[in-house]
Amino acid sequence: MSFEKLGLRVELLKAVADQGYTEPTPIQTRAIPVILEGHDILAGAQTGTGKTAAFALPIIQILSQDQPVKKKKQPRALVLVPTRELAAQVGKVIQDFGRRVSLRSTVIYGGLNIHAQIARLNRGVDIVVATPGRLLDHVGRKTLDISRVKILVLDEADRMLDLGFLDDILAVASFMPPKHQTLLFSATYPDSIKRLADELLNNPRQIETVRLNLVADGVTQVVYRVEKLRKRELLTALIRKEKWQQVIIFTRTRYGADKLTGQLLKDGISAAAIHSSKSQSIRNRTLEEFKHRSVRVLVATDVAARGLDIHSLPQVVNYDLPEIPENYVHRIGRTGRAGEKGVAISLVCDQEQSLLVEIERLLNQKIPVKRLTGFQPRQNHDPDIIAAKREIREKAAKKQKKATGLSTMRPRKKKKP
Ligand code: AMP
């Protein structure tokens, strides 16, 4: 399949070629024609699949062929995203493509100067990319009027719901005209997303079922078993042994991110933390340093890392497993992007065993365990952990029994007559 066959206008084909894209990714092949036909879509797509261009290109084409709105402050397309980082990234893609057909776009999110944003909106924009809270702030101040929006995109909708944006999304939808096109993208498909889709989408075309391929094909996953207190040592050993030059490490808490960063620096490994207590400008600067390789290790929490677009990141490490199994999918979506190869490494201690079981259940696969000599955990005699392990084994056995109708116990040997 080529981009030419998708029905895009020549300026956009040139823009795509300038980006170095030679052929559309599967989500682009399926979504672009359907969006151009004006349908609502419910698309299952993780980061790294090319989903941004899958909605940006057809939206830009539709708007470029339509009458511009005369009034300022009235965008014709609105893209809602969960985080500032993702807003900046999506905004950049839209700006790069939109420039070819003289469409104006802007990004609005909290943490940026609101007056600069108002001035930009006053000059007139066609496409707004925004986080839900700041967008509503502008609607409330009447510095933005979304009553003429023709296309609404909910990008990484599952993540927006995780972050508690449901009411904001519904409020935004209530300010929009009754007739509009809605494109919903989500990496995972929990019941909350199904309900949101029922509420907001009108006869949507379903583009891909996410559960078919939660993890990109090129990503190899590995678990290292290790005692909790030795994780940092193992990490440093792996960074040195494997000679990782550019790696993102996920921790569960901001405190954990700062602490680990300090320890890595002590070990002589250049590292920086990115999390929501850091100011936006520091986060942007850290990200740039990481991209340009003056920082080797980026230690991040889930919220801060969401949507980071770093080309060809070869490794991602889960220093702590996430509490929400879906976040594992989001985290390791940082590697193996657009068909490249990547490795996702999880350092798992006994206390995280139940989280690992949940993740493996979500993925419907067992993640292979690797060992590094000298770091195998000692046999654990902690009664709580032994009890927790037993409980997990019993639960799994019960589940299997229910699924197969068979007992997982070995059959008793028949007595010889
Ligand atoms: P996304 O899933 O939108 O975050 O995109 C992930 C990465 O894939 C980005 O770095 C894009 O520049 C890249 N990309 C998007 N579409 C294509 C394509 N058709 N060919 C090659 N790379 C692409």
Short mmCIF file of C-alpha atoms and ligand atoms in Angstrom, two decimals:
data_model
loop_
_atom_site.label_atom_id
_atom_site.label_comp_id
_atom_site.label_asym_id
_atom_site.label_seq_id
_atom_site.Cartn_x
_atom_site.Cartn_y
_atom_site.Cartn_z
CA MET A 1 0.00 0.00 0.00
CA SER A 2 1.26 3.47 -0.76
CA PHE A 3 0.25 6.88 0.60
CA GLU A 4 -0.94 7.83 -2.92
CA LYS A 5 -3.74 5.25 -2.72
CA LEU A 6 -5.17 6.70 0.49
CA GLY A 7 -6.76 9.70 -1.20
CA LEU A 8 -4.48 12.40 0.23
CA ARG A 9 -3.82 15.62 -1.67
CA VAL A 10 -0.49 16.21 -3.30
CA GLU A 11 0.82 18.75 -0.74
CA LEU A 12 0.30 16.23 2.04
CA LEU A 13 1.96 13.47 0.03
CA LYS A 14 4.98 15.74 -0.29
CA ALA A 15 4.94 16.45 3.44
CA VAL A 16 4.81 12.74 4.19
CA ALA A 17 7.74 12.10 1.85
CA ASP A 18 9.68 14.91 3.56
CA GLN A 19 9.24 13.11 6.85
CA GLY A 20 10.87 10.09 5.24
CA TYR A 21 7.75 7.93 5.43
CA THR A 22 7.75 5.60 2.45
CA GLU A 23 4.63 3.63 3.19
CA PRO A 24 1.71 4.02 5.57
CA THR A 25 1.62 2.02 8.79
CA PRO A 26 -1.38 -0.34 9.23
CA ILE A 27 -3.34 2.14 11.35
CA GLN A 28 -2.75 4.84 8.71
CA THR A 29 -3.84 2.54 5.88
CA ARG A 30 -7.07 1.72 7.65
CA ALA A 31 -7.93 4.99 9.36
CA ILE A 32 -7.12 7.65 6.75
CA PRO A 33 -9.71 6.65 4.08
CA VAL A 34 -12.44 6.11 6.71
CA ILE A 35 -11.81 9.51 8.32
CA LEU A 36 -11.79 11.19 4.89
CA GLU A 37 -15.24 9.66 4.28
CA GLY A 38 -16.46 11.45 7.40
CA HIS A 39 -17.03 8.49 9.71
CA ASP A 40 -16.49 8.39 13.47
CA ILE A 41 -13.83 5.90 14.41
CA LEU A 42 -12.90 3.82 17.43
CA ALA A 43 -9.27 2.93 16.89
CA GLY A 44 -7.12 0.68 18.97
CA ALA A 45 -3.61 1.98 18.55
CA GLN A 46 -0.66 2.33 20.85
CA THR A 47 1.97 5.00 20.62
CA GLY A 48 4.55 4.02 18.07
CA THR A 49 2.06 2.79 15.48
CA GLY A 50 1.94 6.07 13.58
CA LYS A 51 -1.45 6.99 15.00
CA THR A 52 -0.74 10.73 15.11
CA ALA A 53 -0.32 10.99 11.35
CA ALA A 54 -3.31 8.62 10.98
CA PHE A 55 -5.59 11.36 12.29
CA ALA A 56 -3.53 14.49 11.54
CA LEU A 57 -3.31 13.93 7.77
CA PRO A 58 -7.02 13.37 7.05
CA ILE A 59 -8.07 16.19 9.41
CA ILE A 60 -5.76 18.62 7.65
CA GLN A 61 -7.04 17.47 4.29
CA ILE A 62 -10.70 17.85 5.31
CA LEU A 63 -10.16 21.33 6.78
CA SER A 64 -8.08 22.50 3.83
CA GLN A 65 -10.96 21.69 1.48
CA ASP A 66 -13.55 23.39 3.64
CA GLN A 67 -14.52 27.04 4.07
CA PRO A 68 -12.45 28.63 6.85
CA VAL A 69 -14.44 30.07 9.76
CA LYS A 70 -14.46 33.87 9.62
CA LYS A 71 -14.47 34.49 13.37
CA LYS A 72 -11.26 34.19 15.29
CA LYS A 73 -11.06 31.97 18.39
CA GLN A 74 -13.15 29.36 16.57
CA PRO A 75 -11.09 26.32 15.67
CA ARG A 76 -12.49 23.68 13.36
CA ALA A 77 -10.69 20.70 14.86
CA LEU A 78 -9.83 19.88 18.41
CA VAL A 79 -7.41 17.21 19.60
CA LEU A 80 -7.59 16.29 23.29
CA VAL A 81 -4.58 14.54 24.79
CA PRO A 82 -3.75 13.43 28.35
CA THR A 83 -0.43 15.16 28.97
CA ARG A 84 1.57 18.25 28.14
CA GLU A 85 4.35 16.26 26.52
CA LEU A 86 1.95 14.50 24.20
CA ALA A 87 0.25 17.82 23.42
CA ALA A 88 3.59 19.30 22.37
CA GLN A 89 4.41 16.30 20.22
CA VAL A 90 1.06 16.03 18.49
CA GLY A 91 1.09 19.81 18.03
CA LYS A 92 4.40 19.59 16.24
CA VAL A 93 3.21 16.86 13.85
CA ILE A 94 0.09 18.89 13.03
CA GLN A 95 2.08 22.06 12.56
CA ASP A 96 4.55 20.37 10.21
CA PHE A 97 1.80 18.89 8.03
CA GLY A 98 -0.62 21.82 8.34
CA ARG A 99 1.90 24.38 7.14
CA ARG A 100 1.76 22.80 3.67
CA VAL A 101 -1.83 23.87 3.21
CA SER A 102 -1.67 27.09 5.24
CA LEU A 103 -3.63 25.83 8.21
CA ARG A 104 -2.88 27.33 11.59
CA SER A 105 -2.64 25.25 14.71
CA THR A 106 -1.72 25.79 18.31
CA VAL A 107 -1.13 23.84 21.47
CA ILE A 108 -2.64 24.76 24.81
CA TYR A 109 -1.85 23.15 28.11
CA GLY A 110 -1.38 24.14 31.73
CA GLY A 111 2.04 25.39 32.74
CA LEU A 112 2.40 27.61 29.68
CA ASN A 113 1.64 31.29 29.88
CA ILE A 114 -2.11 31.69 29.39
CA HIS A 115 -1.83 35.21 27.95
CA ALA A 116 0.51 34.04 25.20
CA GLN A 117 -2.03 31.32 24.43
CA ILE A 118 -4.87 33.85 24.35
CA ALA A 119 -2.90 36.08 21.98
CA ARG A 120 -2.30 33.11 19.69
CA LEU A 121 -6.00 32.14 19.74
CA ASN A 122 -6.93 35.74 18.96
CA ARG A 123 -4.87 35.62 15.80
CA GLY A 124 -7.04 32.72 14.64
CA VAL A 125 -6.41 28.98 14.57
CA ASP A 126 -7.85 26.05 12.66
CA ILE A 127 -6.68 23.22 14.89
CA VAL A 128 -6.19 23.23 18.64
CA VAL A 129 -4.32 20.50 20.48
CA ALA A 130 -5.00 20.64 24.20
CA THR A 131 -5.14 18.93 27.54
CA PRO A 132 -8.77 18.88 28.78
CA GLY A 133 -8.35 21.07 31.88
CA ARG A 134 -6.66 24.02 30.21
CA LEU A 135 -9.00 23.80 27.25
CA LEU A 136 -12.04 24.17 29.52
CA ASP A 137 -10.29 27.05 31.24
CA HIS A 138 -10.20 28.89 27.90
CA VAL A 139 -13.78 27.97 27.06
CA GLY A 140 -14.86 29.30 30.47
CA ARG A 141 -12.97 32.58 29.93
CA LYS A 142 -14.50 32.80 26.44
CA THR A 143 -11.03 33.06 24.97
CA LEU A 144 -11.88 30.01 22.88
CA ASP A 145 -15.15 29.13 21.21
CA ILE A 146 -15.49 25.46 20.27
CA SER A 147 -19.03 25.69 18.97
CA ARG A 148 -17.83 25.38 15.35
CA VAL A 149 -15.56 22.37 15.80
CA LYS A 150 -16.18 19.79 13.08
CA ILE A 151 -13.74 17.13 14.21
CA LEU A 152 -12.89 16.06 17.75
CA VAL A 153 -10.00 13.68 18.43
CA LEU A 154 -9.60 11.89 21.76
CA ASP A 155 -6.01 10.70 21.68
CA GLU A 156 -4.86 8.10 24.21
CA ALA A 157 -8.38 8.14 25.58
CA ASP A 158 -7.70 5.33 28.04
CA ARG A 159 -4.94 7.37 29.60
CA MET A 160 -7.17 10.44 29.82
CA LEU A 161 -9.69 8.38 31.77
CA ASP A 162 -6.91 7.01 34.02
CA LEU A 163 -5.97 10.58 34.81
CA GLY A 164 -9.54 11.43 35.76
CA PHE A 165 -10.48 13.53 32.73
CA LEU A 166 -13.84 11.86 32.03
CA ASP A 167 -15.97 14.78 33.25
CA ASP A 168 -13.79 17.28 31.42
CA ILE A 169 -14.11 15.32 28.17
CA LEU A 170 -17.89 15.18 28.52
CA ALA A 171 -17.97 18.90 29.31
CA VAL A 172 -15.92 19.67 26.20
CA ALA A 173 -18.26 17.54 24.08
CA SER A 174 -21.25 19.45 25.47
CA PHE A 175 -19.86 22.75 24.13
CA MET A 176 -19.43 21.33 20.64
CA PRO A 177 -22.05 21.47 17.88
CA PRO A 178 -24.40 18.47 17.85
CA LYS A 179 -23.11 17.34 14.47
CA HIS A 180 -19.42 16.62 14.38
CA GLN A 181 -17.01 13.80 13.64
CA THR A 182 -15.31 12.09 16.60
CA LEU A 183 -12.13 10.00 16.39
CA LEU A 184 -11.28 8.00 19.50
CA PHE A 185 -7.84 6.43 19.86
CA SER A 186 -7.03 4.14 22.74
CA ALA A 187 -4.23 1.66 23.39
CA THR A 188 -6.38 -0.46 25.64
CA TYR A 189 -10.06 -1.15 25.69
CA PRO A 190 -11.47 -1.35 29.22
CA ASP A 191 -15.20 -1.01 29.94
CA SER A 192 -14.80 2.69 30.71
CA ILE A 193 -13.64 3.26 27.11
CA LYS A 194 -16.56 1.25 25.76
CA ARG A 195 -18.93 3.45 27.77
CA LEU A 196 -17.24 6.63 26.55
CA ALA A 197 -17.45 5.37 22.98
CA ASP A 198 -21.17 4.62 23.42
CA GLU A 199 -21.68 8.12 24.75
CA LEU A 200 -19.72 10.09 22.17
CA LEU A 201 -19.41 8.10 18.95
CA ASN A 202 -22.00 7.86 16.27
CA ASN A 203 -22.00 4.57 14.37
CA PRO A 204 -18.20 4.34 14.55
CA ARG A 205 -16.01 2.23 12.32
CA GLN A 206 -13.81 0.08 14.49
CA ILE A 207 -10.25 0.14 13.22
CA GLU A 208 -8.26 -2.49 15.03
CA THR A 209 -8.82 -4.48 18.09
CA VAL A 210 -6.12 -3.61 20.51
CA ARG A 211 -5.94 -6.93 22.24
CA LEU A 212 -4.65 -8.53 19.06
CA ASN A 213 -1.32 -6.84 19.41
CA LEU A 214 -0.79 -5.03 22.66
CA VAL A 215 2.98 -5.02 22.33
CA ALA A 216 4.68 -4.08 19.06
CA ASP A 217 6.21 -7.05 17.24
CA GLY A 218 9.80 -5.83 17.42
CA VAL A 219 9.82 -5.61 21.24
CA THR A 220 11.55 -8.38 23.22
CA GLN A 221 10.42 -8.53 26.85
CA VAL A 222 12.56 -9.84 29.67
CA VAL A 223 12.16 -10.14 33.44
CA TYR A 224 15.13 -10.13 35.83
CA ARG A 225 14.32 -11.56 39.24
CA VAL A 226 16.10 -9.61 41.94
CA GLU A 227 15.84 -8.70 45.59
CA LYS A 228 14.28 -5.30 46.16
CA LEU A 229 17.35 -3.83 47.81
CA ARG A 230 19.64 -4.96 45.00
CA LYS A 231 17.69 -3.47 42.10
CA ARG A 232 19.91 -0.43 41.81
CA GLU A 233 23.08 -2.51 41.74
CA LEU A 234 21.63 -4.80 39.09
CA LEU A 235 20.56 -1.82 37.03
CA THR A 236 24.02 -0.27 37.08
CA ALA A 237 25.54 -3.66 36.22
CA LEU A 238 23.16 -4.05 33.25
CA ILE A 239 23.78 -0.52 31.97
CA ARG A 240 27.52 -1.18 32.03
CA LYS A 241 27.46 -4.77 30.79
CA GLU A 242 24.99 -4.15 27.96
CA LYS A 243 26.56 -0.75 27.20
CA TRP A 244 23.17 0.97 27.02
CA GLN A 245 23.63 4.46 25.71
CA GLN A 246 20.04 5.70 25.77
CA VAL A 247 17.56 4.17 28.13
CA ILE A 248 14.33 5.21 29.85
CA ILE A 249 13.81 3.84 33.33
CA PHE A 250 10.39 3.88 34.92
CA THR A 251 9.83 4.26 38.62
CA ARG A 252 6.51 4.29 40.40
CA THR A 253 6.97 7.48 42.36
CA ARG A 254 8.55 10.90 41.90
CA TYR A 255 10.57 10.34 45.04
CA GLY A 256 11.80 7.03 43.63
CA ALA A 257 12.77 8.73 40.36
CA ASP A 258 14.83 11.40 42.14
CA LYS A 259 16.46 8.87 44.46
CA LEU A 260 17.44 6.53 41.63
CA THR A 261 18.77 9.43 39.55
CA GLY A 262 21.02 10.46 42.44
CA GLN A 263 22.29 6.92 42.85
CA LEU A 264 23.05 6.51 39.17
CA LEU A 265 24.92 9.81 39.17
CA LYS A 266 26.95 8.50 42.11
CA ASP A 267 27.74 5.42 40.03
CA GLY A 268 29.10 7.72 37.33
CA ILE A 269 26.19 7.26 34.91
CA SER A 270 24.70 10.46 33.50
CA ALA A 271 21.04 10.50 34.45
CA ALA A 272 18.16 12.93 34.86
CA ALA A 273 14.64 12.60 36.23
CA ILE A 274 11.44 13.73 34.57
CA HIS A 275 8.24 13.86 36.60
CA SER A 276 5.31 16.09 37.35
CA SER A 277 6.98 18.04 40.18
CA LYS A 278 9.52 19.41 37.70
CA SER A 279 8.57 22.57 35.86
CA GLN A 280 7.59 22.29 32.23
CA SER A 281 10.69 24.09 31.04
CA ILE A 282 12.98 21.77 33.00
CA ARG A 283 11.13 18.76 31.63
CA ASN A 284 11.51 20.04 28.07
CA ARG A 285 15.19 20.75 28.61
CA THR A 286 15.85 17.31 30.11
CA LEU A 287 14.09 15.67 27.22
CA GLU A 288 16.18 17.60 24.71
CA GLU A 289 19.37 16.61 26.55
CA PHE A 290 18.30 13.00 26.49
CA LYS A 291 17.43 13.16 22.80
CA HIS A 292 20.81 14.68 22.04
CA ARG A 293 22.48 12.07 24.21
CA SER A 294 24.12 14.38 26.70
CA VAL A 295 22.06 12.44 29.27
CA ARG A 296 22.29 8.66 29.02
CA VAL A 297 19.51 7.61 31.38
CA LEU A 298 16.11 9.25 31.69
CA VAL A 299 14.32 8.23 34.89
CA ALA A 300 10.61 8.85 34.52
CA THR A 301 7.26 8.34 36.20
CA ASP A 302 4.29 7.17 34.15
CA VAL A 303 2.55 10.50 33.84
CA ALA A 304 5.67 12.36 32.72
CA ALA A 305 6.68 9.71 30.24
CA ARG A 306 3.33 9.40 28.59
CA GLY A 307 3.56 10.13 24.89
CA LEU A 308 7.27 10.94 24.81
CA ASP A 309 8.37 10.56 21.23
CA ILE A 310 11.98 9.57 21.06
CA HIS A 311 13.11 7.99 17.87
CA SER A 312 14.52 4.48 17.98
CA LEU A 313 14.80 4.10 21.72
CA PRO A 314 16.43 0.67 22.07
CA GLN A 315 15.72 -0.08 25.76
CA VAL A 316 13.08 0.60 28.34
CA VAL A 317 13.49 -0.57 31.94
CA ASN A 318 10.73 -1.04 34.48
CA TYR A 319 12.62 -0.41 37.70
CA ASP A 320 9.31 -0.77 39.52
CA LEU A 321 6.41 -2.58 37.91
CA PRO A 322 3.40 -0.31 37.41
CA GLU A 323 0.38 -0.73 39.65
CA ILE A 324 -1.93 -0.55 36.65
CA PRO A 325 -1.11 -3.34 34.18
CA GLU A 326 -2.11 -1.17 31.19
CA ASN A 327 0.71 1.20 32.11
CA TYR A 328 3.17 -1.59 31.34
CA VAL A 329 1.87 -1.52 27.77
CA HIS A 330 2.22 2.26 27.62
CA ARG A 331 5.71 2.19 29.09
CA ILE A 332 7.13 -0.39 26.75
CA GLY A 333 5.49 1.39 23.84
CA ARG A 334 8.50 3.76 24.07
CA THR A 335 10.61 1.12 22.35
CA GLY A 336 10.12 -0.82 19.13
CA ARG A 337 8.47 2.12 17.43
CA ALA A 338 7.47 2.14 13.77
CA GLY A 339 8.82 -1.34 13.16
CA GLU A 340 12.18 -0.94 14.93
CA LYS A 341 13.58 -3.47 17.39
CA GLY A 342 13.58 -2.85 21.14
CA VAL A 343 13.99 -4.53 24.51
CA ALA A 344 11.77 -4.03 27.55
CA ILE A 345 13.41 -5.12 30.79
CA SER A 346 11.57 -5.46 34.09
CA LEU A 347 13.36 -5.79 37.42
CA VAL A 348 10.95 -7.77 39.54
CA CYS A 349 11.24 -8.48 43.25
CA ASP A 350 9.11 -10.94 45.21
CA GLN A 351 6.80 -8.22 46.45
CA GLU A 352 5.87 -7.40 42.84
CA GLN A 353 4.97 -10.95 41.86
CA SER A 354 1.22 -10.29 41.86
CA LEU A 355 1.70 -7.23 39.63
CA LEU A 356 3.68 -9.37 37.19
CA VAL A 357 0.88 -11.95 37.15
CA GLU A 358 -1.63 -9.19 36.31
CA ILE A 359 0.55 -7.91 33.47
CA GLU A 360 1.05 -11.38 32.03
CA ARG A 361 -2.68 -11.93 32.21
CA LEU A 362 -3.34 -8.71 30.30
CA LEU A 363 -0.80 -9.64 27.64
CA ASN A 364 -1.90 -13.23 27.64
CA GLN A 365 1.72 -14.34 27.63
CA LYS A 366 4.49 -15.27 30.02
CA ILE A 367 7.48 -12.96 29.97
CA PRO A 368 10.75 -14.91 29.83
CA VAL A 369 13.02 -14.69 32.89
CA LYS A 370 16.74 -13.98 32.48
CA ARG A 371 19.42 -14.11 35.14
CA LEU A 372 22.55 -12.16 35.75
CA THR A 373 25.09 -14.13 37.77
CA GLY A 374 25.41 -12.79 41.30
CA PHE A 375 21.95 -11.22 41.35
CA GLN A 376 19.61 -14.19 41.71
CA PRO A 377 17.36 -13.62 44.70
CA ARG A 378 17.98 -15.84 47.70
CA GLN A 379 15.28 -18.34 48.57
CA ASN A 380 12.80 -16.25 50.45
CA HIS A 381 11.66 -17.39 53.87
CA ASP A 382 9.45 -14.41 54.61
CA PRO A 383 6.12 -16.01 55.60
CA ASP A 384 4.08 -13.16 54.07
CA ILE A 385 5.74 -13.67 50.71
CA ILE A 386 5.43 -17.43 50.85
CA ALA A 387 1.71 -17.02 51.65
CA ALA A 388 1.27 -14.48 48.83
CA LYS A 389 2.93 -16.85 46.36
CA ARG A 390 0.75 -19.71 47.49
CA GLU A 391 -2.34 -17.56 47.06
CA ILE A 392 -1.29 -16.62 43.53
CA ARG A 393 -0.67 -20.26 42.62
CA GLU A 394 -4.03 -21.30 44.02
CA LYS A 395 -5.86 -18.53 42.20
CA ALA A 396 -4.18 -19.47 38.90
CA ALA A 397 -5.04 -23.13 39.43
CA LYS A 398 -8.68 -22.26 40.17
CA LYS A 399 -8.86 -20.07 37.07
CA GLN A 400 -7.39 -22.75 34.87
CA LYS A 401 -9.76 -25.31 36.32
CA LYS A 402 -12.70 -23.05 35.57
CA ALA A 403 -11.47 -22.38 32.02
CA THR A 404 -10.76 -25.99 31.11
CA GLY A 405 -13.17 -27.75 33.38
CA LEU A 406 -10.25 -29.94 34.40
CA SER A 407 -8.31 -30.22 37.57
CA THR A 408 -4.71 -29.09 37.40
CA MET A 409 -3.81 -31.62 40.06
CA ARG A 410 -1.97 -34.63 38.81
CA PRO A 411 -4.24 -37.66 38.51
CA ARG A 412 -3.68 -40.20 41.21
CA LYS A 413 -2.01 -43.34 40.05
CA LYS A 414 -4.47 -46.16 39.75
CA LYS A 415 -3.94 -48.84 42.28
CA LYS A 416 -2.72 -52.04 40.76
CA PRO A 417 -5.36 -54.70 40.96
P1 AMP B 1 3.05 7.82 16.80
O1 AMP B 1 2.46 6.45 16.98
O2 AMP B 1 2.15 8.74 16.08
O3 AMP B 1 3.58 8.38 18.10
O4 AMP B 1 4.34 7.67 15.82
C1 AMP B 1 5.48 6.95 16.20
C2 AMP B 1 6.66 7.25 15.32
O5 AMP B 1 6.47 6.69 14.02
C3 AMP B 1 6.93 8.72 15.11
O6 AMP B 1 8.30 8.92 15.32
C4 AMP B 1 6.57 8.98 13.65
O7 AMP B 1 7.38 9.98 13.09
C5 AMP B 1 6.82 7.63 13.01
N1 AMP B 1 5.96 7.36 11.84
C6 AMP B 1 4.65 7.66 11.71
N2 AMP B 1 4.18 7.22 10.50
C7 AMP B 1 5.22 6.63 9.88
C8 AMP B 1 5.36 5.97 8.62
N3 AMP B 1 4.35 5.85 7.75
N4 AMP B 1 6.57 5.49 8.30
C9 AMP B 1 7.61 5.59 9.17
N5 AMP B 1 7.54 6.20 10.39
C10 AMP B 1 6.35 6.70 10.74
#
